[in-house]
Short mmCIF file of N, CA and C in Angstrom, two decimals:
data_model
loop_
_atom_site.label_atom_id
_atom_site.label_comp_id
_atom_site.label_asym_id
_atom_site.label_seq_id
_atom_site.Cartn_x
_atom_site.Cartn_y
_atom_site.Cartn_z
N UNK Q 147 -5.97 -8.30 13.75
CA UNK Q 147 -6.50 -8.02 12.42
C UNK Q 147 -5.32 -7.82 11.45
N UNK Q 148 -5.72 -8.37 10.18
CA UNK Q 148 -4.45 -7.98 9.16
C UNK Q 148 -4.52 -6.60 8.94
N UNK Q 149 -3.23 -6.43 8.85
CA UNK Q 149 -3.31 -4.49 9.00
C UNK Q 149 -1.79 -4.18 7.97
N UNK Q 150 -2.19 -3.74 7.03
CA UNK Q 150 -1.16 -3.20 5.92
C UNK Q 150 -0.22 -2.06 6.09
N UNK Q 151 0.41 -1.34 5.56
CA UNK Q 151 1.88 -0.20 6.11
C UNK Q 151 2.42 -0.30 4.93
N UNK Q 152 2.05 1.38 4.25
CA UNK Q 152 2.75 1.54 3.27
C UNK Q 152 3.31 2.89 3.68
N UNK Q 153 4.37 3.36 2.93
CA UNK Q 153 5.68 4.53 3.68
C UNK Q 153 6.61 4.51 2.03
N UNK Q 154 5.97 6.24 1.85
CA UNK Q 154 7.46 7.18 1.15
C UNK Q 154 8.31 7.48 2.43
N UNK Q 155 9.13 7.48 2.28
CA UNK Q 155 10.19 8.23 3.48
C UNK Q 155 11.58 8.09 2.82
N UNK Q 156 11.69 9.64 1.95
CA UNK Q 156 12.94 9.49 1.04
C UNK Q 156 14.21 9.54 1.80
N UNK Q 157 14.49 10.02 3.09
CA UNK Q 157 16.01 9.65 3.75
C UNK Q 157 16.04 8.14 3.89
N UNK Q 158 17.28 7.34 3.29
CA UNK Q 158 17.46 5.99 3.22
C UNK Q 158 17.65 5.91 4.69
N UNK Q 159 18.43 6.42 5.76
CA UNK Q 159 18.75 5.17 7.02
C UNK Q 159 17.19 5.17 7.68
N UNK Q 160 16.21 6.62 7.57
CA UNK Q 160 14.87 6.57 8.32
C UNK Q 160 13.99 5.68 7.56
N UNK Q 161 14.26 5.43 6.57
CA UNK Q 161 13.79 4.29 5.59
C UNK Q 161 13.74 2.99 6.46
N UNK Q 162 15.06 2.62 6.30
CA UNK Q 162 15.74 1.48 6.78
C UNK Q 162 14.98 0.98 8.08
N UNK Q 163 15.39 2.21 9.13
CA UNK Q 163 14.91 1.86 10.62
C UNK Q 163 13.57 1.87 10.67
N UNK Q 164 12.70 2.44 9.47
CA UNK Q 164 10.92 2.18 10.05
C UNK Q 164 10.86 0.59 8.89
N UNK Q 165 11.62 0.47 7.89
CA UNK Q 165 11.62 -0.72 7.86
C UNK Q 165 11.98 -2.23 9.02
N UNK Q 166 13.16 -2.07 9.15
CA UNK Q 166 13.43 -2.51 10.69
C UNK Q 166 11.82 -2.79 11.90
N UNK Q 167 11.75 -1.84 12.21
CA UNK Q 167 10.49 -1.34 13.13
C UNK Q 167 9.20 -2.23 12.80
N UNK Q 168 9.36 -2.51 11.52
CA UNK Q 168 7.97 -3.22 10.95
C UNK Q 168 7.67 -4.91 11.09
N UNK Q 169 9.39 -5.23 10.72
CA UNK Q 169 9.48 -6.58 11.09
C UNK Q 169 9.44 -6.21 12.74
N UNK Q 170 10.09 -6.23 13.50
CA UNK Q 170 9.90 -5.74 14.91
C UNK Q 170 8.60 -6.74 15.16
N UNK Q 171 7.97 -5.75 14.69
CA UNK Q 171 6.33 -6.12 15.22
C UNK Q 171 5.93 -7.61 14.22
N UNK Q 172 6.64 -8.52 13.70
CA UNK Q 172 6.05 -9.63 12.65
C UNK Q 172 5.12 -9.24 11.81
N UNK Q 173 5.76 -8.15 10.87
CA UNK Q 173 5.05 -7.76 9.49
C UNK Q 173 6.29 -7.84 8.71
N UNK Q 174 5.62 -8.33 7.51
CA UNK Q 174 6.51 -8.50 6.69
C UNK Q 174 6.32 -8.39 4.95
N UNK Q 175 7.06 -8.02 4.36
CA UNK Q 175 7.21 -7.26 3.38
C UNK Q 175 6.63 -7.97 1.86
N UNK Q 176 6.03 -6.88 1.39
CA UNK Q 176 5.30 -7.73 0.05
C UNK Q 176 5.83 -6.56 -0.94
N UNK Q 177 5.79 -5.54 -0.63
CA UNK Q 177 7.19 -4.73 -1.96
C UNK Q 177 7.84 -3.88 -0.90
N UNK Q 178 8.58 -2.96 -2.02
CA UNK Q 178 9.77 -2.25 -1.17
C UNK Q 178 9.14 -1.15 -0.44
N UNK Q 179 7.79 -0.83 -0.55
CA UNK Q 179 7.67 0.08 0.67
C UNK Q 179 6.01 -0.37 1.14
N UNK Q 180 5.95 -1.61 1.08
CA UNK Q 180 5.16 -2.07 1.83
C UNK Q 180 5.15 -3.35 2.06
N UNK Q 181 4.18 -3.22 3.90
CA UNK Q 181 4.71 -4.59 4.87
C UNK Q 181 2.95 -5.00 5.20
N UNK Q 182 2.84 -5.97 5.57
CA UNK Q 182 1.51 -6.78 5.81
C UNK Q 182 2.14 -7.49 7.25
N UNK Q 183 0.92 -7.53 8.01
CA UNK Q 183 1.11 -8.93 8.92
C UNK Q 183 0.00 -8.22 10.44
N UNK Q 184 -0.16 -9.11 11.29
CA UNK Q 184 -1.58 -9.42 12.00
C UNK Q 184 -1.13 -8.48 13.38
N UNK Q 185 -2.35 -7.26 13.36
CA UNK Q 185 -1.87 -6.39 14.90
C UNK Q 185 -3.18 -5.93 15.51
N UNK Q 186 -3.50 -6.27 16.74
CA UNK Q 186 -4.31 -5.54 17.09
C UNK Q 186 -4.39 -4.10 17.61
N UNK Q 187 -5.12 -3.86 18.13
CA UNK Q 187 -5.34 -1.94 18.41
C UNK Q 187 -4.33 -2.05 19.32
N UNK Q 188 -3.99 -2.52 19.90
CA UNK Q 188 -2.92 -1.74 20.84
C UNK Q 188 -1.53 -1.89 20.20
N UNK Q 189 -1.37 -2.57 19.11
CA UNK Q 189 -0.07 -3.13 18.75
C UNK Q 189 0.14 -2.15 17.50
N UNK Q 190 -1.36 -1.62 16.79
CA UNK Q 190 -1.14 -1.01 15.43
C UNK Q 190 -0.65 0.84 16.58
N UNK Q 191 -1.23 1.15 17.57
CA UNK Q 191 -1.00 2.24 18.24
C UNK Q 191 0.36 2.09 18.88
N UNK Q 192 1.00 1.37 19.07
CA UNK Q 192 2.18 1.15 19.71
C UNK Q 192 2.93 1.24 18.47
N UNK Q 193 3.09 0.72 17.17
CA UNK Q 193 3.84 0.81 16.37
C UNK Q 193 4.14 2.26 15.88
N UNK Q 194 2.69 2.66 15.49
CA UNK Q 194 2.68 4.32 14.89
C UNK Q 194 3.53 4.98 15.68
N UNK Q 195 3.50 4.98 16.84
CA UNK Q 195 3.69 6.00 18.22
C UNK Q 195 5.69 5.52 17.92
N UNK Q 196 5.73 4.74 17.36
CA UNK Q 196 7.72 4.60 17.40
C UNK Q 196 7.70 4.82 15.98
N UNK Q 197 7.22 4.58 15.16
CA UNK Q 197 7.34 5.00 13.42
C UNK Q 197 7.48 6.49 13.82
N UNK Q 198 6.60 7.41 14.49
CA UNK Q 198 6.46 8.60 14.60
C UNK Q 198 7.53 9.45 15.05
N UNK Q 199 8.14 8.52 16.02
CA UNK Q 199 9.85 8.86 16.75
C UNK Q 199 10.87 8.92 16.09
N UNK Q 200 11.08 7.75 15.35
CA UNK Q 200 11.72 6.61 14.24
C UNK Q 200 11.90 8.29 13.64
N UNK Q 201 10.69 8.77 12.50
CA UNK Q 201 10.76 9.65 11.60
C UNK Q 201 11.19 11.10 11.80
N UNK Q 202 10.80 11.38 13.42
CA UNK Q 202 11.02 12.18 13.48
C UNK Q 202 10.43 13.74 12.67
N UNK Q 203 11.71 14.89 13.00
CA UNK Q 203 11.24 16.01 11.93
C UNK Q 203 11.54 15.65 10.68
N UNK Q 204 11.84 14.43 10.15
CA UNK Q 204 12.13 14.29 8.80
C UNK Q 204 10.52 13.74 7.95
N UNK Q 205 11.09 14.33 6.43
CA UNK Q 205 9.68 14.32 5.88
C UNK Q 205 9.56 13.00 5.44
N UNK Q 206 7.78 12.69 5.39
CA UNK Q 206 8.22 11.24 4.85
C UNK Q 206 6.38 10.82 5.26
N UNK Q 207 5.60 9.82 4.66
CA UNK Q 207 4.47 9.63 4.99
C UNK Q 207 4.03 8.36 5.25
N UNK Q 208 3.64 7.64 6.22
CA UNK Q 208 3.33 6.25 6.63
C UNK Q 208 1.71 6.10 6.70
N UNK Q 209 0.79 5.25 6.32
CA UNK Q 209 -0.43 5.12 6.34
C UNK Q 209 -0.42 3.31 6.69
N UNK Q 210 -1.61 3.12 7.53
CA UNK Q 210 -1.65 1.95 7.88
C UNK Q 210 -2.93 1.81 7.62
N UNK Q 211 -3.55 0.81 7.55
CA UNK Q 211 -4.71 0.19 6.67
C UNK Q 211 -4.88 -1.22 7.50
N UNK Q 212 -5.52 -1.03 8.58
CA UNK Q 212 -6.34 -2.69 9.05
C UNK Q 212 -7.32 -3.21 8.29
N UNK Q 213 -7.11 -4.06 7.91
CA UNK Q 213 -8.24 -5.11 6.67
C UNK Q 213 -8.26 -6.59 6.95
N UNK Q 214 -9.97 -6.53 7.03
CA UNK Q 214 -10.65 -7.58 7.51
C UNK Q 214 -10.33 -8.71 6.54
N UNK Q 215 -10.56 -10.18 7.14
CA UNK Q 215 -10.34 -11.02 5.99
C UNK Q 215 -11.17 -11.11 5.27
N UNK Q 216 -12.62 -10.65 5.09
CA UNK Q 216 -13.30 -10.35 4.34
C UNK Q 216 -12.85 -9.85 3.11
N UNK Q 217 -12.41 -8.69 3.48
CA UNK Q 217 -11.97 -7.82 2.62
C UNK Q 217 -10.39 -8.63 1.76
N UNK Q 218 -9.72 -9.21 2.35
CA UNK Q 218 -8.52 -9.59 2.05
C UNK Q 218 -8.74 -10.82 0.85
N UNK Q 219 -9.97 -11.22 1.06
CA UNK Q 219 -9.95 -12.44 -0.02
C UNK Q 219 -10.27 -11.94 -0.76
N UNK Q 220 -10.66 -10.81 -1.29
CA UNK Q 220 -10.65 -10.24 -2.66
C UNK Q 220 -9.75 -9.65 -3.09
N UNK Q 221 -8.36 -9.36 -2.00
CA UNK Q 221 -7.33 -9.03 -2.88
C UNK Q 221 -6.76 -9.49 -4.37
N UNK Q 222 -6.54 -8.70 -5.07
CA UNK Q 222 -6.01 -9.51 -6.17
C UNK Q 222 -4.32 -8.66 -6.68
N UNK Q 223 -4.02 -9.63 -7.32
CA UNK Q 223 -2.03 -9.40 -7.77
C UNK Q 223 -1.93 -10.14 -8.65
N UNK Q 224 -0.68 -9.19 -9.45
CA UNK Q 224 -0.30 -9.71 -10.93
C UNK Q 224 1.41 -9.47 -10.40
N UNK Q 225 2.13 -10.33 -10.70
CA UNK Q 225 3.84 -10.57 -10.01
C UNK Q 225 4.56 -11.14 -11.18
N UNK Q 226 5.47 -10.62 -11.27
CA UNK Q 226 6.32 -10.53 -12.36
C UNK Q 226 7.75 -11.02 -11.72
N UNK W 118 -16.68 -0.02 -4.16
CA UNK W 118 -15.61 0.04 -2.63
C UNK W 118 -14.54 0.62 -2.81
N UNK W 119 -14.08 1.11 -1.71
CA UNK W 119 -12.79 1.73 -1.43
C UNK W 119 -12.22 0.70 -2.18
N UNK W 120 -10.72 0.83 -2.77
CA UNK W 120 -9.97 0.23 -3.18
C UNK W 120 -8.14 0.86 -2.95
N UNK W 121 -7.62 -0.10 -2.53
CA UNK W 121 -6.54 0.35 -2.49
C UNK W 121 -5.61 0.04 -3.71
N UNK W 122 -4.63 0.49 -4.20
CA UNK W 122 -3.67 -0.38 -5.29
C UNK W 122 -2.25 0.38 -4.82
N UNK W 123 -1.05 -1.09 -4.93
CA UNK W 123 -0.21 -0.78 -4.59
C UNK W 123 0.82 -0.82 -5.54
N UNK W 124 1.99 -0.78 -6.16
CA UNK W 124 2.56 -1.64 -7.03
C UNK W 124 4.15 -0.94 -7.15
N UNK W 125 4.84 -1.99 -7.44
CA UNK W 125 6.41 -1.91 -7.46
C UNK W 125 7.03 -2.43 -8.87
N UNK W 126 7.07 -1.16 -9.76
CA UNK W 126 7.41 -1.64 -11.07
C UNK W 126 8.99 -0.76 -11.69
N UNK W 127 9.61 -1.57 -11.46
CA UNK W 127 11.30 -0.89 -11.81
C UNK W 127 11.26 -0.32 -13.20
N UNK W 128 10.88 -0.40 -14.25
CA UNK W 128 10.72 -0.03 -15.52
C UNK W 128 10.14 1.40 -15.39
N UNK W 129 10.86 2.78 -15.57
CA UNK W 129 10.31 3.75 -15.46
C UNK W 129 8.70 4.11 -16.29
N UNK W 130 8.78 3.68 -17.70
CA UNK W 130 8.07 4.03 -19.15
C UNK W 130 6.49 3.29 -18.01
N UNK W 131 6.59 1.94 -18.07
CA UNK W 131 5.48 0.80 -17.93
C UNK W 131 5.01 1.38 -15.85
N UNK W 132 5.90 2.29 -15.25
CA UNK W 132 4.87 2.47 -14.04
C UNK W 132 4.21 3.89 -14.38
N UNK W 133 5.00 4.73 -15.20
CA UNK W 133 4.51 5.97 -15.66
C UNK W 133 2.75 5.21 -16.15
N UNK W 134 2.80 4.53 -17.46
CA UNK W 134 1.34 3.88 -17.47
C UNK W 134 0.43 3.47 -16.99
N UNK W 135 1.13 2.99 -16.05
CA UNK W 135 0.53 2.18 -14.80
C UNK W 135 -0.57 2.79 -13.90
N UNK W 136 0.50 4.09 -13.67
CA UNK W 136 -0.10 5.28 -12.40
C UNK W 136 -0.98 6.08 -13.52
N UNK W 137 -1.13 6.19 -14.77
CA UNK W 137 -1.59 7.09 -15.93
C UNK W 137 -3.16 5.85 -15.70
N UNK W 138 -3.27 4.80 -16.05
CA UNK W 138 -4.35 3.74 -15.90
C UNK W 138 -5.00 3.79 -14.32
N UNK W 139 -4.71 3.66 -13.45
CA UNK W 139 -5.52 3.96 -12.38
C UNK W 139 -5.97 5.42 -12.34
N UNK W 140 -5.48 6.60 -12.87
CA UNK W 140 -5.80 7.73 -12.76
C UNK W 140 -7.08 7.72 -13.81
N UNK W 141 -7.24 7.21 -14.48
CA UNK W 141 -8.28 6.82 -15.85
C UNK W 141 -9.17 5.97 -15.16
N UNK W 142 -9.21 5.64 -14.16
CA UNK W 142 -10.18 4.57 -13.56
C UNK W 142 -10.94 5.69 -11.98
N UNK W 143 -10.55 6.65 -12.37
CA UNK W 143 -10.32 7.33 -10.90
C UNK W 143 -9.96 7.27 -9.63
N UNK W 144 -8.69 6.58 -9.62
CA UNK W 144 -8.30 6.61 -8.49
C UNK W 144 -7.17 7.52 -8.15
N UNK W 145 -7.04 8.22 -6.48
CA UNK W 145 -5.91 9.31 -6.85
C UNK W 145 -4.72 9.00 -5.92
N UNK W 146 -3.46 9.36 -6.37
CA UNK W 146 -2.85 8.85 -5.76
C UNK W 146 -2.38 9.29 -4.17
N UNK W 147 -1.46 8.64 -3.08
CA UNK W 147 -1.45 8.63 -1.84
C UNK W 147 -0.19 8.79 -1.37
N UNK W 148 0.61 7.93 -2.58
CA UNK W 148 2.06 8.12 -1.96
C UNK W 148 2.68 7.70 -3.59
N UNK W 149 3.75 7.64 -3.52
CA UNK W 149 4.38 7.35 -5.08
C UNK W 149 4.49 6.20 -5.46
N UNK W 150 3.58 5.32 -5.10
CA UNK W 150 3.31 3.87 -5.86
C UNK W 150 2.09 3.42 -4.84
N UNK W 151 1.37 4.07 -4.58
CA UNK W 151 -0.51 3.95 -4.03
C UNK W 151 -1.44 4.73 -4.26
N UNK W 152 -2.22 4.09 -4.99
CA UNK W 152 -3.32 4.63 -5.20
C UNK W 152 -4.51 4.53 -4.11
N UNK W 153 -5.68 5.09 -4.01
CA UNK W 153 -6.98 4.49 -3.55
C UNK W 153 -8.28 5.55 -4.48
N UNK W 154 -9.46 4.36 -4.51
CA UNK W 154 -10.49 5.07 -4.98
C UNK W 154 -11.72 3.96 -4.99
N UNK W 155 -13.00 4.62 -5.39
CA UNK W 155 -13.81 3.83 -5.16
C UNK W 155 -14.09 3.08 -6.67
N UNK W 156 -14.16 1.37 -6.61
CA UNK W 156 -14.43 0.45 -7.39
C UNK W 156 -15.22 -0.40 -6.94
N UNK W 157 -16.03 -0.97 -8.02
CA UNK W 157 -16.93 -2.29 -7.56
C UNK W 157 -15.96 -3.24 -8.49
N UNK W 158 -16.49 -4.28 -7.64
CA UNK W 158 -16.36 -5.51 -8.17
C UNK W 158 -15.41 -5.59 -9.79
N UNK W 159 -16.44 -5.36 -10.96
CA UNK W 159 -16.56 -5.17 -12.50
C UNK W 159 -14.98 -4.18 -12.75
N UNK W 160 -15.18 -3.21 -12.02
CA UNK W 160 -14.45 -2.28 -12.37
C UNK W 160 -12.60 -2.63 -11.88
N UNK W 161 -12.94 -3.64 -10.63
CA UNK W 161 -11.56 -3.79 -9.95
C UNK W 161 -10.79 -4.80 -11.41
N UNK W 162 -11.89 -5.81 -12.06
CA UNK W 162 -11.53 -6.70 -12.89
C UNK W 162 -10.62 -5.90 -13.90
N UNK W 163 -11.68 -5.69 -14.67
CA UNK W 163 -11.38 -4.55 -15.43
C UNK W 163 -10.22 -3.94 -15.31
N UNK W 164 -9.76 -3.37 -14.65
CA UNK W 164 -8.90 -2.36 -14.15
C UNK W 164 -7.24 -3.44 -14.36
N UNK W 165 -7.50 -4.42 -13.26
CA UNK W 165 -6.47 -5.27 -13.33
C UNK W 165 -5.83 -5.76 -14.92
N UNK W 166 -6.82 -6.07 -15.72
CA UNK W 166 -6.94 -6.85 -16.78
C UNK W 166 -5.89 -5.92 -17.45
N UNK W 167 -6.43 -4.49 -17.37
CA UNK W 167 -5.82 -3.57 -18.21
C UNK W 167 -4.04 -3.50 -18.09
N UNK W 168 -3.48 -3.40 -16.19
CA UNK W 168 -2.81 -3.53 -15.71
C UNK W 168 -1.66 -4.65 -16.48
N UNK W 169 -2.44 -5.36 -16.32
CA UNK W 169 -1.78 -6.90 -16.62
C UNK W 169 -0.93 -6.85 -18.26
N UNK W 170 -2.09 -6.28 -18.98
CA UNK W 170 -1.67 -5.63 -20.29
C UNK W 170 -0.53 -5.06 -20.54
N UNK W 171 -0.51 -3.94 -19.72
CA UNK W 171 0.58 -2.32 -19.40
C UNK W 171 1.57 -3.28 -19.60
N UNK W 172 1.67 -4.35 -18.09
CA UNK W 172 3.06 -4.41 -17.83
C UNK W 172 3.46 -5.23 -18.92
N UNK W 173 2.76 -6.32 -19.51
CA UNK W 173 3.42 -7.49 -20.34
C UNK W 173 4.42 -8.20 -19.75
N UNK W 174 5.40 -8.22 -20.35
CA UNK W 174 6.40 -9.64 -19.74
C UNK W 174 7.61 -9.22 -18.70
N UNK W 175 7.37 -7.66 -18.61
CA UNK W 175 8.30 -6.89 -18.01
C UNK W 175 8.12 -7.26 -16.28
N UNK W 176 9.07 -7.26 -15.48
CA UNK W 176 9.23 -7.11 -14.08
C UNK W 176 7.86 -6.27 -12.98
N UNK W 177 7.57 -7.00 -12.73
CA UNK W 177 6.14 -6.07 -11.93
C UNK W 177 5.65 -6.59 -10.66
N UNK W 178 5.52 -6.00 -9.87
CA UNK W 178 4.21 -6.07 -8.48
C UNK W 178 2.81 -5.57 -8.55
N UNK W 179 1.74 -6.04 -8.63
CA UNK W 179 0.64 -4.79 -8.52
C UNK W 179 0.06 -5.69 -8.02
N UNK W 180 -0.89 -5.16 -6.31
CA UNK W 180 -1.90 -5.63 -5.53
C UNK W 180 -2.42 -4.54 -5.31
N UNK W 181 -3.65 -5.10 -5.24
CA UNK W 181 -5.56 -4.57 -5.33
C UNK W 181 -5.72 -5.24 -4.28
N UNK W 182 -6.08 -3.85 -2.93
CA UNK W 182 -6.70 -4.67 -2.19
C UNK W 182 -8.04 -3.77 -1.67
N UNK W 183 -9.64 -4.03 -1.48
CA UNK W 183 -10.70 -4.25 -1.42
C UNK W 183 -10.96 -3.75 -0.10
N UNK W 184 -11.22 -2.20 0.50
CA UNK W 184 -11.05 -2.08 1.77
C UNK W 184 -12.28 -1.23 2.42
N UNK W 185 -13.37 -2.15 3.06
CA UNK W 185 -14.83 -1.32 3.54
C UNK W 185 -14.76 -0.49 4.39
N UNK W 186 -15.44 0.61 4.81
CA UNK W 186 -15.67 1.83 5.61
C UNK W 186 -15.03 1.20 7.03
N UNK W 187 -15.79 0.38 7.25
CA UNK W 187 -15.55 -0.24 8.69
C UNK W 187 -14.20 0.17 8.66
N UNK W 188 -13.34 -0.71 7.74
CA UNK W 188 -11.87 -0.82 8.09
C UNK W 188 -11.14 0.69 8.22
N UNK W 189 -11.63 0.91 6.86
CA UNK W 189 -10.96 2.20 6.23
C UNK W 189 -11.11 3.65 7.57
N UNK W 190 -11.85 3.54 8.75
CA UNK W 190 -11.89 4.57 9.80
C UNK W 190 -10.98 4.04 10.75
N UNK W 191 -10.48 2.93 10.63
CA UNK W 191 -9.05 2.79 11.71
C UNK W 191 -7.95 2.66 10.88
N UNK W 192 -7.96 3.39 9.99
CA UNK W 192 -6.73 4.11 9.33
C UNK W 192 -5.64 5.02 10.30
N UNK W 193 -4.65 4.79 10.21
CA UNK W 193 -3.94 5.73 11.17
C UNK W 193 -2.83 6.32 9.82
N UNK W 194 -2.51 7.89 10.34
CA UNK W 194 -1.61 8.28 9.05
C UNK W 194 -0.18 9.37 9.95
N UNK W 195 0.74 9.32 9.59
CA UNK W 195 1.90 10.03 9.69
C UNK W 195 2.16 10.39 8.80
N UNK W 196 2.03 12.23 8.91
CA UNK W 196 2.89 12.92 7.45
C UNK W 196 3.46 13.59 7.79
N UNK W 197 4.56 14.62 6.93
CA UNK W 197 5.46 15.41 7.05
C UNK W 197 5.75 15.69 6.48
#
């Protein structure tokens, strides 16, 4: 399923490495703190579970969002 | 529907508006450039149109994406 990942995480290198982490898994980036691309349940639970390591005690908030293609063809964007 | 909005706008003045216009539409925010809230259809238009306005010819990202209950309960979240 397409499954979205958006992340504040103001220390730049824990930035970096859950960026890193995202391609990892073949998601890939549509702005600077968010990544898109196709995971199922065991792959969206396997990712969290190393984002979670990745972050550590440092502060910082990751939300993931699986969305149906249903739902996806009504996305809409304005790009500059 | 749930609605998500994401957006990456380097111009301090035009994302201050930006995040000021979805808050006027009721949506609240999630992280420091995501919103979510509930929109139909009319209202997502709408909303964008306005968007589109804000930014004018200036540098911008903004995606709307359209996300049903179904999806929205295999949400997974990391905070700190």
């Amino acid at each position: 399923m397409k499954t979205i990942l958006i992340y504040d995480i103001p220390d730049d290198k824990k930035r970096k490495k859950i960026a890193e982490a995202c391609k990892d898994y073949d998601l890939h980036r549509i702005q600077w703190s968010a990544f898109i691309g196709r995971l199922n349940r065991n792959l969206r639970e396997e990712l969290m579970l190393r984002l979670d390591k990745i972050l550590g005690e440092e502060e910082g908030d990751i939300k993931l969002f699986p969305i149906c293609n249903k739902d996806l063809k009504q996305k809409q964007e304005i790009k500059r």
